[in-house]
Structures are given as C-alpha cells and as structure tokens.
PDB file of C-alpha atoms and ligand atoms in Angstrom:
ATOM      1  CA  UNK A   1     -35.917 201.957 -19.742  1.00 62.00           C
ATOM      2  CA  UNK A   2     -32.651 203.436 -20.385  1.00 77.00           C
ATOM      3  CA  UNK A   3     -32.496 204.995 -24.170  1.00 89.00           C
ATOM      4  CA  UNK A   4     -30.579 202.332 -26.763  1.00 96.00           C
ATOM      5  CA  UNK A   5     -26.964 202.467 -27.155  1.00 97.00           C
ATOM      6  CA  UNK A   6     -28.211 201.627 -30.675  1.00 96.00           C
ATOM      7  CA  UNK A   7     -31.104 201.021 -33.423  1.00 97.00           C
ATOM      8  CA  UNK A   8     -31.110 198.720 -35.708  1.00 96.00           C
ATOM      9  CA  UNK A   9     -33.777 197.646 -38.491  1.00 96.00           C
ATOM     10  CA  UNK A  10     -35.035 194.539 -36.550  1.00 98.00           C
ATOM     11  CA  UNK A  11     -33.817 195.351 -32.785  1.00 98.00           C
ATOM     12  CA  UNK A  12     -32.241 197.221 -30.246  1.00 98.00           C
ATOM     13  CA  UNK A  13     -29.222 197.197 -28.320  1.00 98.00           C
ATOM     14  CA  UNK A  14     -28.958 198.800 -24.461  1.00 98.00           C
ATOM     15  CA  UNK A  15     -26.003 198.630 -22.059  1.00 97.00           C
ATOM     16  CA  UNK A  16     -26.273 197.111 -19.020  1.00 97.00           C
ATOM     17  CA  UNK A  17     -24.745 197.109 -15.286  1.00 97.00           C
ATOM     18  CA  UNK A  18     -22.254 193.994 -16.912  1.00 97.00           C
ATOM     19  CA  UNK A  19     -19.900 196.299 -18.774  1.00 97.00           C
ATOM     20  CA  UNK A  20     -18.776 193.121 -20.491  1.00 98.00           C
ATOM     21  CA  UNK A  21     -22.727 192.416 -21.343  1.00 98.00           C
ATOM     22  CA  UNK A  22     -25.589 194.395 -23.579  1.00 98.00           C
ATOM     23  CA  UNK A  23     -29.334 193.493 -23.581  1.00 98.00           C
ATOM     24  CA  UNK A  24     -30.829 192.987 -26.715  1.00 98.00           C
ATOM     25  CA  UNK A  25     -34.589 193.746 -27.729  1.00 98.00           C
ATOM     26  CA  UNK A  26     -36.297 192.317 -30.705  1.00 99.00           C
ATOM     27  CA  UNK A  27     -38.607 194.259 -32.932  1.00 98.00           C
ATOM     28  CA  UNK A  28     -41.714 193.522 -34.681  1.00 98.00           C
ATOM     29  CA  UNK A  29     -39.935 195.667 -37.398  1.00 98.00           C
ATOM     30  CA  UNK A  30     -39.602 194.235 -40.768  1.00 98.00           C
ATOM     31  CA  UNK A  31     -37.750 195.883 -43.715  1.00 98.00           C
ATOM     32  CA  UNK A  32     -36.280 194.401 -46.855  1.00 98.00           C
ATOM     33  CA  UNK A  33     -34.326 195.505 -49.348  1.00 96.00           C
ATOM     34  CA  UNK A  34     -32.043 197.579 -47.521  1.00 94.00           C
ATOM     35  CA  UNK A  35     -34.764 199.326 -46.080  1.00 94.00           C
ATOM     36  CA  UNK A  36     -36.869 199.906 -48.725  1.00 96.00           C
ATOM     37  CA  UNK A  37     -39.641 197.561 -48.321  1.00 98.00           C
ATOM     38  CA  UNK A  38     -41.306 198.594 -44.324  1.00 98.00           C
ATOM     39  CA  UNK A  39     -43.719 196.652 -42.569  1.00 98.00           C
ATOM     40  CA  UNK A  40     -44.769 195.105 -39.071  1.00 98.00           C
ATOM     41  CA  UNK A  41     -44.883 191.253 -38.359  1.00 98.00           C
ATOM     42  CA  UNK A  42     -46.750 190.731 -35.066  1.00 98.00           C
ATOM     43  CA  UNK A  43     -45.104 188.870 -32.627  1.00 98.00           C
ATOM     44  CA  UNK A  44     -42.193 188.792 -34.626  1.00 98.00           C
ATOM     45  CA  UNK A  45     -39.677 189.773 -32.017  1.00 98.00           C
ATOM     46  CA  UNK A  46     -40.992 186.949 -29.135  1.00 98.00           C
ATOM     47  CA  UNK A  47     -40.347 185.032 -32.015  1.00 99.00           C
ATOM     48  CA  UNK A  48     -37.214 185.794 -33.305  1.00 99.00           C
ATOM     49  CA  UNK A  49     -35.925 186.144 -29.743  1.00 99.00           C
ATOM     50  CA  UNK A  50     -36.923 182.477 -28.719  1.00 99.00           C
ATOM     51  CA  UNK A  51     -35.831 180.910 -32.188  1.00 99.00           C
ATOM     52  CA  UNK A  52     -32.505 182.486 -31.818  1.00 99.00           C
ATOM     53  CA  UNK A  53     -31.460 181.392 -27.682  1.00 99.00           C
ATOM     54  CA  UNK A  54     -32.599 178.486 -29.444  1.00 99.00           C
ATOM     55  CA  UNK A  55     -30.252 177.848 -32.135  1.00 99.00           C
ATOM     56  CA  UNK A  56     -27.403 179.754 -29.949  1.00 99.00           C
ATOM     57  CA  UNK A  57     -28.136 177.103 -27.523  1.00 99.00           C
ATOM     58  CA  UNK A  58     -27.721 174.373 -29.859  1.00 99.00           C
ATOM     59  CA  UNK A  59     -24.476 176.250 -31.444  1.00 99.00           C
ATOM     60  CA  UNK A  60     -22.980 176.235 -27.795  1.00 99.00           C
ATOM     61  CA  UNK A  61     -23.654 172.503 -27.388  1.00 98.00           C
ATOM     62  CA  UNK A  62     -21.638 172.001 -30.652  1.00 98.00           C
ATOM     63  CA  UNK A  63     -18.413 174.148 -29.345  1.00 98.00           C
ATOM     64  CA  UNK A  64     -19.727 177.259 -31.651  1.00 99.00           C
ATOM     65  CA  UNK A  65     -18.490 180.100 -29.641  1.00 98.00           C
ATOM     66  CA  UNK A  66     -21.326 182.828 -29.574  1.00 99.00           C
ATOM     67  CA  UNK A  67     -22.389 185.875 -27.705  1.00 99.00           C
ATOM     68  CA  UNK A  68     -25.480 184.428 -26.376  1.00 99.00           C
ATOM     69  CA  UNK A  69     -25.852 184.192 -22.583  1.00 99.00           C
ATOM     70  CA  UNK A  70     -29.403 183.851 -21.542  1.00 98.00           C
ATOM     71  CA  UNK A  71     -32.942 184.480 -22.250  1.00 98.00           C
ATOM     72  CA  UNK A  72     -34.121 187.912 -20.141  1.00 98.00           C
ATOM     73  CA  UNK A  73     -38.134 188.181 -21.407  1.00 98.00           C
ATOM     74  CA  UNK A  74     -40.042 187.401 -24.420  1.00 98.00           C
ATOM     75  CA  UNK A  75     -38.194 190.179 -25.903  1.00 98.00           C
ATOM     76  CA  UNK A  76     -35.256 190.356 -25.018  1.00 98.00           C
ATOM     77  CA  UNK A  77     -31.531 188.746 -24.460  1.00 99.00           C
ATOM     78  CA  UNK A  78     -28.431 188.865 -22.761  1.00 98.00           C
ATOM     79  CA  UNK A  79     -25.297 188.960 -24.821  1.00 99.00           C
ATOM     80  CA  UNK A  80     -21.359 188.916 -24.351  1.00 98.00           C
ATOM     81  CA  UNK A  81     -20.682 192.820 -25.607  1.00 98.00           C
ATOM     82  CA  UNK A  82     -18.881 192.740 -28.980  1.00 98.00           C
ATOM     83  CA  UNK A  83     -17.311 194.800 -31.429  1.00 98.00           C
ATOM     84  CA  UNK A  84     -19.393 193.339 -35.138  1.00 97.00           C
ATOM     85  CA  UNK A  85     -17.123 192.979 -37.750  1.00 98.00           C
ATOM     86  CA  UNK A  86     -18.435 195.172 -40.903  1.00 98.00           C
ATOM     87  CA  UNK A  87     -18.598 192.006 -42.858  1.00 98.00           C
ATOM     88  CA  UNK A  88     -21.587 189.644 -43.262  1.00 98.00           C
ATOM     89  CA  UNK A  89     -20.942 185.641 -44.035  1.00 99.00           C
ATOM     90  CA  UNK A  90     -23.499 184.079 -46.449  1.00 99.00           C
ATOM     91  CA  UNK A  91     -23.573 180.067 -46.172  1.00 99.00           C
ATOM     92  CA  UNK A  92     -25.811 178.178 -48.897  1.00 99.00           C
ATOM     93  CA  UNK A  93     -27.137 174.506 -49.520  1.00 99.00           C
ATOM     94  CA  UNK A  94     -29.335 175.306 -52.471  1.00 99.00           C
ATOM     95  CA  UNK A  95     -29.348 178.327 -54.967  1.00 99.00           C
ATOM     96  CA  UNK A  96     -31.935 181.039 -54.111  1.00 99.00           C
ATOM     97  CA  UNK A  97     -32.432 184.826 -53.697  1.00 98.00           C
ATOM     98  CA  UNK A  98     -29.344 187.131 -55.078  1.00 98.00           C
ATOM     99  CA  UNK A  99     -27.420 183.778 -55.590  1.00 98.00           C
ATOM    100  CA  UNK A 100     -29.443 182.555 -58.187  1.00 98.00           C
ATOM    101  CA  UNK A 101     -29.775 185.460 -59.893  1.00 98.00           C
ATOM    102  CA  UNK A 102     -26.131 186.040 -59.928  1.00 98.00           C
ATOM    103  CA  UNK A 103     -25.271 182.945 -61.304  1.00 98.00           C
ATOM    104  CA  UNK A 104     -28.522 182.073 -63.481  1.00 98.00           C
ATOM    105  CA  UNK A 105     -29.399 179.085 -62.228  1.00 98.00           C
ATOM    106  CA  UNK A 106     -33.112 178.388 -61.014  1.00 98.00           C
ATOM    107  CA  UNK A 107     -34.177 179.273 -57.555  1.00 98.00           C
ATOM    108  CA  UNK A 108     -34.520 175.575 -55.547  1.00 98.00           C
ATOM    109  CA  UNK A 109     -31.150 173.848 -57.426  1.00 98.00           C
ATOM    110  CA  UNK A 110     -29.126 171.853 -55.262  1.00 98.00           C
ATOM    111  CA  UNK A 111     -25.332 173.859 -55.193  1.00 98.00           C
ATOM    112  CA  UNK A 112     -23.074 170.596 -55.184  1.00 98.00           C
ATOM    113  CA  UNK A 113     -20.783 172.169 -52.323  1.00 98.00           C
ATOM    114  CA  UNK A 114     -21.542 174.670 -49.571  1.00 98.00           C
ATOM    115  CA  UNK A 115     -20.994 177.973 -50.816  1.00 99.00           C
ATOM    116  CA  UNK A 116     -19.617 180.730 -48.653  1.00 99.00           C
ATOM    117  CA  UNK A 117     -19.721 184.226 -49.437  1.00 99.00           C
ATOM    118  CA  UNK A 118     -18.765 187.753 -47.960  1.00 99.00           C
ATOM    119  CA  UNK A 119     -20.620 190.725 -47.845  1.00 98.00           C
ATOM    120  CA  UNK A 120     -19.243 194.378 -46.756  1.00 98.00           C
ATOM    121  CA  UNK A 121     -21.836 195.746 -44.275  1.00 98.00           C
ATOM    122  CA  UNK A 122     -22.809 199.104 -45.614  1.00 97.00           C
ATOM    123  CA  UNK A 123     -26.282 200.038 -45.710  1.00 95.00           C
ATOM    124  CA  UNK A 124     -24.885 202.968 -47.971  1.00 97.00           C
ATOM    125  CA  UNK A 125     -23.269 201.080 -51.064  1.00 98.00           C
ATOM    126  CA  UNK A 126     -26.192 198.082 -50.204  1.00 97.00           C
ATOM    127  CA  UNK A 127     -24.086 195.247 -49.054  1.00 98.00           C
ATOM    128  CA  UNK A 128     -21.721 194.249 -51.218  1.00 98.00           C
ATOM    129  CA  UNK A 129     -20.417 191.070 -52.470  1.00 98.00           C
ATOM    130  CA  UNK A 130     -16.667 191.133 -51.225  1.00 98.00           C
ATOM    131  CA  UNK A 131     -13.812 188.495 -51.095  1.00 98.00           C
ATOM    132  CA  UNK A 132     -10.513 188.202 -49.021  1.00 97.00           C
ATOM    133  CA  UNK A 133      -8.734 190.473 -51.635  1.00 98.00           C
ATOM    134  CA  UNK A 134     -11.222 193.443 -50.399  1.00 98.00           C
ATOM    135  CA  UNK A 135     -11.247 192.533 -46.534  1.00 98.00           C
ATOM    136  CA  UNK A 136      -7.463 193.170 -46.918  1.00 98.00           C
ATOM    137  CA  UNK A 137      -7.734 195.689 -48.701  1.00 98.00           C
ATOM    138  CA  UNK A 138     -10.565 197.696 -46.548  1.00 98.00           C
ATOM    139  CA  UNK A 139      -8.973 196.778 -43.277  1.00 98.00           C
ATOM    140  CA  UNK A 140     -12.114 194.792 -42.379  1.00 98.00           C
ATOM    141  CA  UNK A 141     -10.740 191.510 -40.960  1.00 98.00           C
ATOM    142  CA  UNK A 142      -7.667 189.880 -40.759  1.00 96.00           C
ATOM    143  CA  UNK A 143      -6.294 186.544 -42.899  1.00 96.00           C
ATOM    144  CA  UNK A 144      -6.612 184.584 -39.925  1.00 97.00           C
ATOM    145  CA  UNK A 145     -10.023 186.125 -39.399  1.00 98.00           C
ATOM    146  CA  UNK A 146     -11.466 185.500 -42.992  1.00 98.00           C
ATOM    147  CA  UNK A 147     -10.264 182.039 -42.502  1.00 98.00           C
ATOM    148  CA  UNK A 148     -12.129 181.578 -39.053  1.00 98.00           C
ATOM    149  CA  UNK A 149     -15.284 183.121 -40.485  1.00 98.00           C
ATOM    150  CA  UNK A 150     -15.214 180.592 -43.648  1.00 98.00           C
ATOM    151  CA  UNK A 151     -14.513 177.489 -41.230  1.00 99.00           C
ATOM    152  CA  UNK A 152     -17.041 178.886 -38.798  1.00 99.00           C
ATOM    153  CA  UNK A 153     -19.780 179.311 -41.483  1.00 99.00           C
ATOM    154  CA  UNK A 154     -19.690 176.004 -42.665  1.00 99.00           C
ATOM    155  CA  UNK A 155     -19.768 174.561 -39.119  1.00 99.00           C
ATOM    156  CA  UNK A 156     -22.875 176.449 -38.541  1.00 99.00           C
ATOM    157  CA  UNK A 157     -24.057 174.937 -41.799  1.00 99.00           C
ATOM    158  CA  UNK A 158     -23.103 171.676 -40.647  1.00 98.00           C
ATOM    159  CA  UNK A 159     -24.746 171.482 -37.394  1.00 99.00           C
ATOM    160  CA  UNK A 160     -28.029 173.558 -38.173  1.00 99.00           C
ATOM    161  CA  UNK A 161     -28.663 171.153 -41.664  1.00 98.00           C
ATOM    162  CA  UNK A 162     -28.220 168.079 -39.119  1.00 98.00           C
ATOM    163  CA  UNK A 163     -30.613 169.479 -36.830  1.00 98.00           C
ATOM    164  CA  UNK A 164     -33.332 170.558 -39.087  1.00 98.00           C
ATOM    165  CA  UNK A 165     -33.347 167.571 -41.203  1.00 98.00           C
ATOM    166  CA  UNK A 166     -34.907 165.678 -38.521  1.00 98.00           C
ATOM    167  CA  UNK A 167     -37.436 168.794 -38.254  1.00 98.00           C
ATOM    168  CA  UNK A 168     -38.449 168.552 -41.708  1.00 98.00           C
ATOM    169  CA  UNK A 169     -37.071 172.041 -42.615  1.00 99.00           C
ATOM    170  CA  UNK A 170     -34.638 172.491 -45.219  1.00 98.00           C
ATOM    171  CA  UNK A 171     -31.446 174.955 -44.691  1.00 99.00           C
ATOM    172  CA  UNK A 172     -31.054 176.831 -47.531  1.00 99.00           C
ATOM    173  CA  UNK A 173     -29.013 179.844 -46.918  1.00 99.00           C
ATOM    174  CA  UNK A 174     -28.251 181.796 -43.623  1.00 99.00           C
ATOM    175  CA  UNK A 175     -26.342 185.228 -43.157  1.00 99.00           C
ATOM    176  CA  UNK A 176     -24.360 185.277 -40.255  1.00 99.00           C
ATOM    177  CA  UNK A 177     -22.580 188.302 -38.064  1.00 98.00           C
ATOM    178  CA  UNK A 178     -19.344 187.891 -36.047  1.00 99.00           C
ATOM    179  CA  UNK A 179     -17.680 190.101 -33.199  1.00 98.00           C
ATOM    180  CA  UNK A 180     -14.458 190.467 -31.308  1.00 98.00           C
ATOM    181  CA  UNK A 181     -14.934 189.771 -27.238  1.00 98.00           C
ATOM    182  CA  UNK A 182     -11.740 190.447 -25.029  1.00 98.00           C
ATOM    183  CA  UNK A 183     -10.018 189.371 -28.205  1.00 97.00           C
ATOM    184  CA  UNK A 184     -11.616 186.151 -29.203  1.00 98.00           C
ATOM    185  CA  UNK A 185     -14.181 185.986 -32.386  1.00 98.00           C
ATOM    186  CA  UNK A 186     -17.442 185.339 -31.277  1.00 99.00           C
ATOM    187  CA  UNK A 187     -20.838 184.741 -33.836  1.00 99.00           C
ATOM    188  CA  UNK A 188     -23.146 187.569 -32.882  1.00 98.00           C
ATOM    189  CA  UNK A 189     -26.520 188.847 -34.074  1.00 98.00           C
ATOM    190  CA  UNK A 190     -29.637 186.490 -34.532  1.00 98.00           C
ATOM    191  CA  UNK A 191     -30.534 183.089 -36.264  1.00 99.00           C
ATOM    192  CA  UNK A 192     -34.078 183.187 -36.942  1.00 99.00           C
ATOM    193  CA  UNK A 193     -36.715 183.429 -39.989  1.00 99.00           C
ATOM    194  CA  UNK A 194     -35.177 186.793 -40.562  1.00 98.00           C
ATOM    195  CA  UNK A 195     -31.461 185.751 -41.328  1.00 98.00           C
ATOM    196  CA  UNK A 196     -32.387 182.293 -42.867  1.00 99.00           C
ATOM    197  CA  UNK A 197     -34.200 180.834 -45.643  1.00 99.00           C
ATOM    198  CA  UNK A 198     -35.919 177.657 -44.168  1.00 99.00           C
ATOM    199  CA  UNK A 199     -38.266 175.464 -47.046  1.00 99.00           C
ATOM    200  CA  UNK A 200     -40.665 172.798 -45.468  1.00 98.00           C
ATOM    201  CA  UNK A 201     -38.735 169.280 -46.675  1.00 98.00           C
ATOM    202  CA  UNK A 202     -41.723 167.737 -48.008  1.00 98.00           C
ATOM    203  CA  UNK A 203     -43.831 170.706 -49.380  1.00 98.00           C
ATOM    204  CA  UNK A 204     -41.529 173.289 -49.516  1.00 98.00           C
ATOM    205  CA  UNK A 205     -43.224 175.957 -48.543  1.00 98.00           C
ATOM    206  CA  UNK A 206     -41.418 179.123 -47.465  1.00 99.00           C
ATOM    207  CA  UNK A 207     -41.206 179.754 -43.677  1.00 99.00           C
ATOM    208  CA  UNK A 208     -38.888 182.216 -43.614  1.00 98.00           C
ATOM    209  CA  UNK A 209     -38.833 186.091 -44.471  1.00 98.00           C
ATOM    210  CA  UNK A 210     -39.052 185.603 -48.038  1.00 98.00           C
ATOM    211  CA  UNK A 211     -43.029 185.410 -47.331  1.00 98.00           C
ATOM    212  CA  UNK A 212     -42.394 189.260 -46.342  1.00 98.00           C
ATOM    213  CA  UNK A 213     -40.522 190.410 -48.745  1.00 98.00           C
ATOM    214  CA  UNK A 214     -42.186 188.760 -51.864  1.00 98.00           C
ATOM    215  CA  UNK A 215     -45.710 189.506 -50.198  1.00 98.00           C
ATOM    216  CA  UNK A 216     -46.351 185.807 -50.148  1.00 98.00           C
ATOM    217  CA  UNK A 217     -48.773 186.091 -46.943  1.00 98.00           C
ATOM    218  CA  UNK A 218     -49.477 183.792 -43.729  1.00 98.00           C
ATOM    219  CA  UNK A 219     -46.068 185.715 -42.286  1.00 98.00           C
ATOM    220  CA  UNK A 220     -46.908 185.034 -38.964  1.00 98.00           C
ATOM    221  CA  UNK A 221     -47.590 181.714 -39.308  1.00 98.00           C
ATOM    222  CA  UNK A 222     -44.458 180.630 -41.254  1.00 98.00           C
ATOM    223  CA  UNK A 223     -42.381 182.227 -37.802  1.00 99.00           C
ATOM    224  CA  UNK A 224     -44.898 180.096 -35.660  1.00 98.00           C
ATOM    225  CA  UNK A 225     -44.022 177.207 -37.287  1.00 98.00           C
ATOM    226  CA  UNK A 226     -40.353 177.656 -37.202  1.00 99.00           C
ATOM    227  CA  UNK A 227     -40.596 178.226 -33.431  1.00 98.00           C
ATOM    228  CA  UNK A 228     -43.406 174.661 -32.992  1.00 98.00           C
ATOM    229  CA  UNK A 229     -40.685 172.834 -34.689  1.00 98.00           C
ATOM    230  CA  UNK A 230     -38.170 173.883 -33.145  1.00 98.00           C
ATOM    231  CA  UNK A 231     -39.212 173.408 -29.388  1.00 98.00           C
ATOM    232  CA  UNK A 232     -42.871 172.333 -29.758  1.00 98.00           C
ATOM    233  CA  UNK A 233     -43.918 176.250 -28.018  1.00 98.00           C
ATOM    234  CA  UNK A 234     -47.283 176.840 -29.684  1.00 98.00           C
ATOM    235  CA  UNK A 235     -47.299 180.830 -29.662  1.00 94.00           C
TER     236      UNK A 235
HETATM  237  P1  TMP B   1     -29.691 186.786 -50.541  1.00 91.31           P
HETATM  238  O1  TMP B   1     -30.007 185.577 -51.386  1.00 91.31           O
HETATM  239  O2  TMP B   1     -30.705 187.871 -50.655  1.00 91.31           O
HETATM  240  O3  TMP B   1     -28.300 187.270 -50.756  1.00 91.31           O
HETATM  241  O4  TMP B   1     -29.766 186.297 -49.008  1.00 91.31           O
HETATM  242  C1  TMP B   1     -28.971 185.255 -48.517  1.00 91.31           C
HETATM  243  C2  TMP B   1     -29.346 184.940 -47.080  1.00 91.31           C
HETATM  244  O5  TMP B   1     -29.012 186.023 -46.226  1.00 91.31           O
HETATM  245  C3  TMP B   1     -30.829 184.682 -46.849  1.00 91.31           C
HETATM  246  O6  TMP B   1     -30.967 183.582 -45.962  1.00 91.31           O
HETATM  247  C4  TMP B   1     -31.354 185.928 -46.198  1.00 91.31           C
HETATM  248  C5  TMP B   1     -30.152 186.495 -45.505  1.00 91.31           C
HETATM  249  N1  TMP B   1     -30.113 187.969 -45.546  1.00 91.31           N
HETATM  250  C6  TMP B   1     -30.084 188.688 -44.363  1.00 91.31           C
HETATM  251  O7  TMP B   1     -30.105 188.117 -43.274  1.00 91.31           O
HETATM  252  N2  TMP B   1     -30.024 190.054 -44.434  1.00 91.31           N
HETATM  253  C7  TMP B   1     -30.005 190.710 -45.611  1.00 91.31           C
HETATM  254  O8  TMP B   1     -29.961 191.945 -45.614  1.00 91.31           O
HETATM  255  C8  TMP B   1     -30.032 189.957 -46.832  1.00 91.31           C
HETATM  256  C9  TMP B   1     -30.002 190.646 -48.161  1.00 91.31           C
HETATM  257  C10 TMP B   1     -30.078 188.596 -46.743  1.00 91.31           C
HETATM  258  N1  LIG B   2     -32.417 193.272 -43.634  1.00 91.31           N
HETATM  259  C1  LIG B   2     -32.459 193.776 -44.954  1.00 91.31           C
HETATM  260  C2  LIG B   2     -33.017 195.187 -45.028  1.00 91.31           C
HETATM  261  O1  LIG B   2     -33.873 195.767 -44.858  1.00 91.31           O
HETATM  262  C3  LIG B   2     -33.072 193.043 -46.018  1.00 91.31           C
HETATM  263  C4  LIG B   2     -33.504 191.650 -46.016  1.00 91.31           C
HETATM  264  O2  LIG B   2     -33.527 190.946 -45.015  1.00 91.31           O
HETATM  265  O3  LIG B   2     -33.880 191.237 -47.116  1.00 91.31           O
HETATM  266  O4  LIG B   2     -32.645 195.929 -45.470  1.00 91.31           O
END
C-alpha cells in the first residue's frame, strides 16, 4: 500500500486515483487525553469503520451533507477529499466529561437545552474551549461558517437522539469535524464510540470510550454493542 498522506491518533488517511477522493483506514489505536493515555482496542477499527458508514448513512438520508461515500473493507472508507477546519464542534444532551467539571454540576444531569461548544484543534495548547469572538479572531472559520457549524451540530443532535432512542442508547455528547469540498462545508471525520458518549437508556452503562479512558473494562464489548444495535452485525 501506498505510504499515508497522513497519521492520525485513531486512523489513516491515503490518496487515491479520485483526486477529489481519499481512503480512510481505521486503527485499533486508542489514546486519550491528548495522547497521553496509549492503548490498543481489538477490533476497534472494523468497528469504528462500520458504526460510522452507518451513522453517515443515516446523516445522508436526513439531508446532512458529509464526506462519506462508501464502505471499501472492514477497515477502511471512501471519502469526498476535504480541507478540516481547525475547529472541533461539541453537541450535548446531558452534562458529562470536561462539561461537568467546568460548570460543577454532576456527571448524568439533564442540560435543559442542547449545548454547543467550540474547540480550537491544537494538539499543542490541548484543545481549547473557543467561541465566535476567537474563530474571528484566529482566522479559523468564517461568520457564516460558525453559524453553519452551530445549526449543523444540533441537526446531528436532532436526528442521531431520534434514532437511538428507539435503540435504547442515550446521546449524550458527540464531537464533530467539518471540511470545505469544492467550496461547500461538508461534516468529516468519524461518528463512532470514539467521538460519542452513548449510556444504555435503561441501565446506563457506558458504551462508549469513556470505558478506555477511565479503565472501566469490557472495551470491546461496549463497541460490539454499539455496532448489534445499530445494524444487528454480531462481530
Ligand atoms: P469532553 O467532555 O471530554 O469535552 O468530551 C465531549 C465529547 O467529545 C465526548 O463525546 C467525547 C468527544 N471527544 C472527542 O471526540 N475527542 C476528544 O479529544 C475529546 C476530548 C472529546
Ligand atoms: N482523542 C483524544 C486524544 O488522545 C482524547 C479523547 O478522545 O479523550 O488525545
């Protein structure tokens, strides 16, 4: 195989003969904490890969535009070539993680409105917590861009809470990544246990990354279960 245009933590990006399209191949890589917390989950990237074309699907169905374009191995994915915006979007239901720290409320309390947030993608300073003020001033995105990525976000969160509901997985929070394609914004990167926290409805129990990174255990199994609920594939 060709060598990657580019490395991430979680996968890797190669060109293709579609200068318009890159291939995309998930990693059983895990880290956490910008890196600081390493570690393997097996079968990870099958599943990540397969629980993203998923949700991608789903987002196409409900006039999401996103760089998905089809399903190439267990691995791997083709995707519309885009230029990633250095700015991540943060959508949440309930408080958890950095959110509830922040604002001192228990993890598991119901936020009484969406809540969208910005983050500046820089491994260096650790991700920042940004707001429009900042994307102007850093030349990250424009107005009309901030304003898309807000109204996409809670689309997303609209359509993925409907969805899951009937799953019996809770949507907490999600962190999303957009691009630019021949000049129109397109939602990029992955949707899967990685970028998501997902809580069992009636138990809930964490299937999601947070398993990882608090060293809750059955890792594995919490992706599984994502993917059997998703679209019954027993892996
Ligand atoms: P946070 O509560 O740690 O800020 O995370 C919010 C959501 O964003 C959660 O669903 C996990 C996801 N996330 C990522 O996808 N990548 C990251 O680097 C971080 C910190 C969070
Ligand atoms: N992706 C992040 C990292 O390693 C962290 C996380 O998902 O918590 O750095």
């Amino acid at each position: 195989m060709k060598e990657a245009l580019y490395e991430g933590k979680a996968k890797k990006v190669y060109a293709t003969d579609n200068p318009d399209e890159y291939l995309v191949y998930y990693k059983d890589d895990a880290t956490a904490f910008n890196g600081v917390k390493k570690g393997t989950i097996e079968s990870k990237g099958v599943l990540n890969n397969k629980i993203s074309a998923f949700f991608f699907d789903l987002l196409t169905k409900h006039g999401v535009p996103n760089h998905f374009v089809r399903l190439v191995s267990d691995r791997e994915m083709l995707v519309k070539k885009l230029t990633i915006l250095q700015i991540e979007v943060v959508v949440r239901n309930i408080a958890a993680g950095s959110l509830a720290k922040r604002i001192g409320w228990e993890e598991g309390r119901k936020l009484p409105v969406p809540v969208v947030e910005f983050y500046y993608k820089d491994d260096e300073l650790g991700d920042p917590l940004i707001n429009y003020y900042h994307a102007r001033a850093l030349n990250l995105a424009t107005d009309e861009e901030m304003k898309a990525l807000e109204h996409w976000g809670l689309k997303i969160n609209e359509v993925l809470t409907n969805f899951l509901k009937d799953k019996k997985v809770e949507l907490i929070d999600f962190k999303l990544e957009f691009g630019i394609h021949n000049g129109q914004l397109l939602l990029g990167d992955e949707i899967s246990p990685d970028t998501c926290r997902f809580w069992d409805s009636e138990t809930g129990q964490k299937l999601d990354k947070d398993r990882f990174r608090r060293d809750l255990g059955d890792v594995e199994a919490a992706y599984k279960e994502i993917l059997r609920r998703l679209t019954g594939e027993v892996i």
